[in-house]
XYZ file of C-alpha atoms in Angstrom:
410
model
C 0.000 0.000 0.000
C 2.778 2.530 0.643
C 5.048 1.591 -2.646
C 3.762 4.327 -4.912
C 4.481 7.293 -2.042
C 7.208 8.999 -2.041
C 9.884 8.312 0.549
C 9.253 11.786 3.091
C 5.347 10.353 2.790
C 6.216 6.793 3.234
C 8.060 7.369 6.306
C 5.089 9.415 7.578
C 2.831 6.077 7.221
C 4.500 3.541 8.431
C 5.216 6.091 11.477
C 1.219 6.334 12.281
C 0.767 2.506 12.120
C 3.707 1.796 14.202
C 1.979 4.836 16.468
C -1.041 3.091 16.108
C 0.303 -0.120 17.156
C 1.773 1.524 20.497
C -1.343 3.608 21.179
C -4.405 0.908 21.118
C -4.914 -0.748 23.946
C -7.455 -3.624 22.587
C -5.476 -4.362 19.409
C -5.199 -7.667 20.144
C -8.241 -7.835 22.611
C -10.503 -7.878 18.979
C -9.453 -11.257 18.189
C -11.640 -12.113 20.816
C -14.340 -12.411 18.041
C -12.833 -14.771 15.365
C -11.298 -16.659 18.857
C -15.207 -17.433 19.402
C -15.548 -19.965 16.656
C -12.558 -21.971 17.505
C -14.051 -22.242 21.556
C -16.954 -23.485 19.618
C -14.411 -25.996 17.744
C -13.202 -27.209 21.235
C -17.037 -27.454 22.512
C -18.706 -29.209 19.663
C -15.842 -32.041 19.305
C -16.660 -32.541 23.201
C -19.537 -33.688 22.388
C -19.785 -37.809 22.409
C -22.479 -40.502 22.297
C -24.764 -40.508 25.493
C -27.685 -42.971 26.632
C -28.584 -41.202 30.205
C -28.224 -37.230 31.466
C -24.484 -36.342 30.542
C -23.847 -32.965 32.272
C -20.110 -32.274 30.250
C -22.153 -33.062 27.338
C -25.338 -30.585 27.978
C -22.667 -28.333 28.814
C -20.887 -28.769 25.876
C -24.152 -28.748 23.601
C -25.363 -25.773 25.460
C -21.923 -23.517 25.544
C -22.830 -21.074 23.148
C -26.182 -19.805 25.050
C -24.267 -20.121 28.591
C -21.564 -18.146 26.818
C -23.862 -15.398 25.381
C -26.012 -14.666 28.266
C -24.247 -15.994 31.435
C -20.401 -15.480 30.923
C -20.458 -12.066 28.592
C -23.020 -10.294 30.841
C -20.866 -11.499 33.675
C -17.437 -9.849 32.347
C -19.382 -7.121 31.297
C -20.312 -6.326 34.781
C -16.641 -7.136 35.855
C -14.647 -5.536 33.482
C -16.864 -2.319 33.244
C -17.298 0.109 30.466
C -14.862 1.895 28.360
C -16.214 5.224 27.017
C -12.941 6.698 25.884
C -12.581 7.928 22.175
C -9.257 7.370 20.681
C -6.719 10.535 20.348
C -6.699 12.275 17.101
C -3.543 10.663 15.482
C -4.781 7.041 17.020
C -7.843 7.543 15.211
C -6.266 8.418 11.489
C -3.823 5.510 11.908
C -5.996 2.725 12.966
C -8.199 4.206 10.249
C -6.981 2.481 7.446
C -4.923 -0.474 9.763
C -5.710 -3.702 7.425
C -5.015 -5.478 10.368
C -8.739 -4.756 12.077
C -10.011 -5.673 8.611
C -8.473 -9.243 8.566
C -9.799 -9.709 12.114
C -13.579 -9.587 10.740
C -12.538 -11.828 7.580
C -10.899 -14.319 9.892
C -14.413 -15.108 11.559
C -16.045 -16.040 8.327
C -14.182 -19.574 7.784
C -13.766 -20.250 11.311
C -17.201 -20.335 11.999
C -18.070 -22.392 8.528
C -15.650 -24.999 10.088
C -17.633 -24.684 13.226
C -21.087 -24.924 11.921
C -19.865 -27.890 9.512
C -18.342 -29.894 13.127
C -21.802 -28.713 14.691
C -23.483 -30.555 11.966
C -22.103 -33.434 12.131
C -22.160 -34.079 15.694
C -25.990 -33.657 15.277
C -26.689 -35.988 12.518
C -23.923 -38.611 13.711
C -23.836 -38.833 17.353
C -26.662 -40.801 19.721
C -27.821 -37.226 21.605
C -30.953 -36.728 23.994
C -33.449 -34.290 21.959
C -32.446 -31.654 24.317
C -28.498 -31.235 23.570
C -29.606 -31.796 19.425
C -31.686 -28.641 20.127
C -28.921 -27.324 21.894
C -26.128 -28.291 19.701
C -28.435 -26.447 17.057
C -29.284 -23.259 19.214
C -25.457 -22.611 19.964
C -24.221 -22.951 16.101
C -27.219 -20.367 15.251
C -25.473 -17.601 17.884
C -22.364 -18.602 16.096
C -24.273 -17.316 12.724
C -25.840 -14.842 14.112
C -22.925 -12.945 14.963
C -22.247 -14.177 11.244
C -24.056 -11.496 10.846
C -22.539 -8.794 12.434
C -19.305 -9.483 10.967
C -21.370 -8.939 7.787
C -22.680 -5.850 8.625
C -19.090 -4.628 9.305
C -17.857 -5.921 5.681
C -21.351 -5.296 3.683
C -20.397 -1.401 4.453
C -17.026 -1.193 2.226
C -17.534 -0.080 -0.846
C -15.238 -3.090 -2.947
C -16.612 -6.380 -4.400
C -14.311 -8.362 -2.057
C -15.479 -7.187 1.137
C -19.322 -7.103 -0.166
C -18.891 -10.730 -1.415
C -17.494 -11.948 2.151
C -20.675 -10.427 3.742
C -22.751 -12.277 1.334
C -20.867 -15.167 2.352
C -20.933 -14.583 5.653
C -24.904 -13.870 5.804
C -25.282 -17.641 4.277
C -25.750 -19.696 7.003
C -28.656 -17.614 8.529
C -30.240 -17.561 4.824
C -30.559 -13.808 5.690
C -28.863 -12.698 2.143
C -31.507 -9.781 1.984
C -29.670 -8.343 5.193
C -26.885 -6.488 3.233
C -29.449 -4.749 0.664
C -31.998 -3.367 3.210
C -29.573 -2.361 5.737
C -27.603 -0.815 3.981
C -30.247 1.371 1.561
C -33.669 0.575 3.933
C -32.727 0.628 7.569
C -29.920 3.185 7.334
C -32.093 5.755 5.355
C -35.472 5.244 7.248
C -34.254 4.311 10.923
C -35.845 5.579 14.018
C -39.216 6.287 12.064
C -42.602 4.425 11.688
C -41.606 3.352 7.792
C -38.442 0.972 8.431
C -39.216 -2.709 9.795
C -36.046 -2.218 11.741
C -36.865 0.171 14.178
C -38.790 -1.088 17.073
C -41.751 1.017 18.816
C -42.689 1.763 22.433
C -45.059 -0.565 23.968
C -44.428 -3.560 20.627
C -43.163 -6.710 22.033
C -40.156 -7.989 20.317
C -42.437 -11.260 19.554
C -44.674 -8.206 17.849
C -41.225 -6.646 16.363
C -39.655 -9.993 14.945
C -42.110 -10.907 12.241
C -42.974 -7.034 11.162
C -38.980 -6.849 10.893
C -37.825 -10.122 9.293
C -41.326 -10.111 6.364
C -41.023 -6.162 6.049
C -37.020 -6.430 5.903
C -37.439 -8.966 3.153
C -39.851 -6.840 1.387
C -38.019 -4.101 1.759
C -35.089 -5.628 0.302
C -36.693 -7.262 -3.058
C -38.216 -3.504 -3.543
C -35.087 -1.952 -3.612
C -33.277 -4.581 -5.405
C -35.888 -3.968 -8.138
C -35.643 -0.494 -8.286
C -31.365 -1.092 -8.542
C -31.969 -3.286 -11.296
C -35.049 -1.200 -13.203
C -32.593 1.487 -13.199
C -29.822 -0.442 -14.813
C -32.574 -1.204 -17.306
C -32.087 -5.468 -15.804
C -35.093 -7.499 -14.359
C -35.215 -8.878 -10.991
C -33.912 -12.317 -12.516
C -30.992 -10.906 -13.962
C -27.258 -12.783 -12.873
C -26.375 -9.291 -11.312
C -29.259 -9.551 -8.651
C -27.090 -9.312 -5.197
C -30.173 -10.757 -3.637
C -30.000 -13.925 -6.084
C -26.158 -14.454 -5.247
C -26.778 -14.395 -1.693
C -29.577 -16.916 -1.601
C -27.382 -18.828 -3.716
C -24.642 -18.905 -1.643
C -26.773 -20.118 1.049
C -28.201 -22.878 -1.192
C -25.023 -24.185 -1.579
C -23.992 -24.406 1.607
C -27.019 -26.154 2.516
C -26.367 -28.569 -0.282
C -23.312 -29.241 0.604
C -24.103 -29.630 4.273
C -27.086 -32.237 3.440
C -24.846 -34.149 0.557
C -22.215 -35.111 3.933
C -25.112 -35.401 6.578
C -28.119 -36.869 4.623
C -31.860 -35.428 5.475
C -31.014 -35.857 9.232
C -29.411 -32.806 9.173
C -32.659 -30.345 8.071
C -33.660 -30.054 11.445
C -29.805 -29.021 12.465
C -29.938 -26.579 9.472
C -33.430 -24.709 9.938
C -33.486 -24.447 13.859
C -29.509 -22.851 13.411
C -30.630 -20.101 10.556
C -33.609 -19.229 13.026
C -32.165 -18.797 15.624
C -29.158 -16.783 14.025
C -31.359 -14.598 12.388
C -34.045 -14.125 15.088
C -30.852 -13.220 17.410
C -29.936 -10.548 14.759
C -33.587 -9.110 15.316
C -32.922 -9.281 19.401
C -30.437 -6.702 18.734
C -32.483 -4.912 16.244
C -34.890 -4.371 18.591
C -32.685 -3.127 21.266
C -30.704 -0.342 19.028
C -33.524 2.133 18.475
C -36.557 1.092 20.339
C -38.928 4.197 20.733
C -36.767 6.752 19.518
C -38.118 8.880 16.440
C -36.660 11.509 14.113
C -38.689 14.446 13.779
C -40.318 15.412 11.119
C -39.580 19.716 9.857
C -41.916 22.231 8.640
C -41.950 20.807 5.457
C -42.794 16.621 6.286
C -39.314 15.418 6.162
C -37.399 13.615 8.605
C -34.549 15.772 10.173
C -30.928 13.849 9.776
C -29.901 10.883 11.850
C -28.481 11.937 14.927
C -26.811 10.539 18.083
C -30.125 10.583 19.955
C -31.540 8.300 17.384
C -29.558 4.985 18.931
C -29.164 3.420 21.976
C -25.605 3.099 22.708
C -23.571 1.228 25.691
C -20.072 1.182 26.547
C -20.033 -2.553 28.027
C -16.183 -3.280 26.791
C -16.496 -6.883 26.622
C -19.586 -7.020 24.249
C -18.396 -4.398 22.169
C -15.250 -6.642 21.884
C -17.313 -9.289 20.718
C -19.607 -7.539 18.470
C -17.132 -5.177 16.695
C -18.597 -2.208 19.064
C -21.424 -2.569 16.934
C -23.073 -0.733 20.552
C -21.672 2.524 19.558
C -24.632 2.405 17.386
C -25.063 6.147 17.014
C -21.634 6.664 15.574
C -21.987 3.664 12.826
C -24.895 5.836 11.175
C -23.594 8.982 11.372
C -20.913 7.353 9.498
C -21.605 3.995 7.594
C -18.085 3.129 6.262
C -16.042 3.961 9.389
C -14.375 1.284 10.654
C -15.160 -0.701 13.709
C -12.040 0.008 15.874
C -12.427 3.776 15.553
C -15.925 4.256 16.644
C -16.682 7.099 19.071
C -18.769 7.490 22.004
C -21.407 10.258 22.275
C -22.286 11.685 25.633
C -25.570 13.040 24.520
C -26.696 9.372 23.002
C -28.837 7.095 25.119
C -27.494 4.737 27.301
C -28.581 1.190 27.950
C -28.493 -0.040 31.318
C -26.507 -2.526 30.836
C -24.779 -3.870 27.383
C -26.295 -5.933 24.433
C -25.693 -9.316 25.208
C -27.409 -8.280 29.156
C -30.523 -6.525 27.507
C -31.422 -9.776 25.223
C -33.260 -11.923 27.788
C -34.911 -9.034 29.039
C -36.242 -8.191 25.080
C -37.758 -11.903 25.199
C -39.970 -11.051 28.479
C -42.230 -7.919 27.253
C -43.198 -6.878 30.647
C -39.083 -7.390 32.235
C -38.703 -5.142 28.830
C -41.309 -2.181 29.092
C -40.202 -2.170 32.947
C -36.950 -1.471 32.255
C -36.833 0.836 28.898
C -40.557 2.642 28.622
C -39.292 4.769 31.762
C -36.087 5.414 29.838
C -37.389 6.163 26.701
C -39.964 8.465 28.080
C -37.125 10.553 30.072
C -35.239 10.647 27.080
C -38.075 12.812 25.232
C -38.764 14.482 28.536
C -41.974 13.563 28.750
C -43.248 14.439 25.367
C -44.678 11.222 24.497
C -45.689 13.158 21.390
C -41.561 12.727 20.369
C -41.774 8.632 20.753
C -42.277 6.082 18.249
C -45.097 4.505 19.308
C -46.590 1.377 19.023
C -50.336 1.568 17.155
C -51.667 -0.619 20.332
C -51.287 0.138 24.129
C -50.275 -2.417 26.236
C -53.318 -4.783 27.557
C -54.499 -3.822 30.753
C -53.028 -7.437 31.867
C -49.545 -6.644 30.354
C -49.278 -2.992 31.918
C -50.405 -4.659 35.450
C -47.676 -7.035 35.008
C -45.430 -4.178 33.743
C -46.407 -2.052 36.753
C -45.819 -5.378 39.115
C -42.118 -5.998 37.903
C -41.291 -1.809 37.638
C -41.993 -1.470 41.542
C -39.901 -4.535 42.162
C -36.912 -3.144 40.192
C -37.524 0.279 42.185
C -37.586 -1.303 45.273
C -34.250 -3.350 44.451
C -32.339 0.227 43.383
């Protein structure tokens, strides 16, 4: 990268990435994400034939669950939150740092070898219903942080990095991701009109199948209008939404060609869940919050008050800080390791991988978040995005029940 500079500019590069090198304290910390997969490795070939209640096995089956919402929350708690924004020359350096970038393509085939070990300890080995389901349910967190390494590649601008995200998005079948969060979710987010935003008082069992049928929507409608323009129909070869489901075709293929039909089960319970844990976090980044509309009907510009953010350092390790969530759409393309904290963007109580359990119990949820959301806007519940429903008078007793009990806790 630095052979066509001249010497004096060279210098001046290699200088800020040695700088660079010196100055971040959780350079090697990140590989704390692609090191996830190969735990997974270790786990899955654990696993061994059982007739009776095996508890290293049920661990071992289980580990991926146990690791997302015991062991993460826990370190969270101990290690604290970082809210520090790196120095000026830090922040240029690690900037363009390919090393950050080969972190996030690392995961990718790590966690293919993963989900293809996964697989075949499910179709192959003599397991109790209960660790097949959980053998399945931990290889679906592994894709659905799949994901979120895709999100962080499906924002460069060249074919490679746009092709791993495709790639990457396969095992959850959730191709359509990269399209309509990218041109859907980023243009429309914190308002009624995108599928991604959740609203005050909606469930997240409401939320998850207006998000994953109006994502999908969303997606073949913008495809189409990418295409239309290009003067191509939808079942052109140059249909990004067609590559990606193709992609995830063949993987399937080849996954049922080395297990046989035994492995369906395996393969539809793990893109579920990896998806539906995509839409967990969904739900969490921008539930209630609104852009306002001006004088003239049109939504003012994205702002830091538009996301719920949280400094937990050990998710954010995990998750390429995808919890600085109010930086990553003021600025699409800007690389994980320099995202910056905003003091006047919401806070969680706690980070992502804490808040998901709590998303899956609606009244735990509204309990903890309506309060927030509705200090946030100061009261004006006129500013929220609401829900089209109030909450059943059973669900706001049960709401009021659990908010008193967290009050009287502190």
């Amino acid at each position: 990268m630095t052979t066509n500079l001249q010497p004096e500019h060279r210098y001046q590069v290699i200088k800020a990435a040695s700088y660079a090198q010196s100055q971040d304290p959780k350079r090697k910390l990140w590989l704390l994400s692609p090191l996830a997969p190969i735990i997974g490795w270790a786990m899955y070939l654990g696993v061994k034939d059982q007739q009776g209640f095996d508890l290293k096995n049920t661990i071992a089956a289980w580990s991926g669950s146990l690791f997302t919402y015991g062991f993460i929350p826990a370190l969270d708690v101990v290690i604290g939150k970082d809210s520090d924004n790196l120095p000026e020359p830090v922040f240029k350096a690690l900037q363009t740092d390919a090393y950050y970038q080969k972190i996030a393509h690392a995961f990718i085939p790590l966690n293919y070898i993963a989900l293809f070990i996964a697989a075949h300890q499910f179709t192959h080995r003599q397991l109790p219903w209960y660790n097949k389901l959980g053998l399945a349910i931990t290889t679906g967190i592994g894709s659905g942080i799949a994901i979120n390494t895709a999100h962080e590649l499906g924002h460069k601008n060249d074919k490679l990095n746009r092709t791993l995200a495709r790639v990457s998005l396969a095992p959850s079948a959730y191709g359509h991701f990269a399209i309509e969060h990218n041109y859907g979710h980023h243009r429309w987010v914190a308002t009624p009109e995108d599928p991604a935003s959740s609203r005050y008082n909606e469930s997240f069992w409401q939320f998850l199948p207006r998000t994953v049928i109006g994502g999908l929507r969303s997606a073949i409608a913008i495809e189409r209008r990418r295409l239309a323009r290009r003067n191509k129909g939808f079942w052109h070869k140059d249909n990004e939404l067609l590559q990606g489901w193709a992609i995830t075709a063949g993987l399937y293929a080849a996954l049922y060609q080395l297990n046989g039909k035994k492995v369906l089960p395996f393969i539809a319970i793990q893109a579920l869940y990896g998806f539906s844990l995509l839409e967990s976090v969904n739900y969490l980044e921008h539930y209630g919050l609104l852009r306002q509309k001006d004088s003239q009907g049109r939504y003012e510009p994205t702002r830091p008050e538009h996301s719920w953010n949280s400094n937990n350092t050990v998710t954010n390790l995990f998750l390429y800080q995808l919890q600085r969530h109010s930086d990553h759409h003021a600025h699409p393309n800007r690389p994980y390791q320099v995202l910056r904290h905003f003091d006047e963007s919401p806070q969680l109580p706690s980070g992502y991988a804490s808040m998901i359990v709590p998303a899956y119990i609606p009244p735990l949820w509204f309990a903890i978040m309506n309060k927030r959301v509705v200090a946030h806007y100061k009261g004006d519940m006129s500013k929220i995005n609401k829900h089209d429903k109030p909450l059943s008078p059973r669900m706001q007793k049960a709401t009021n029940l659990i908010r008193k009990g967290l009050d009287w806790l502190g």
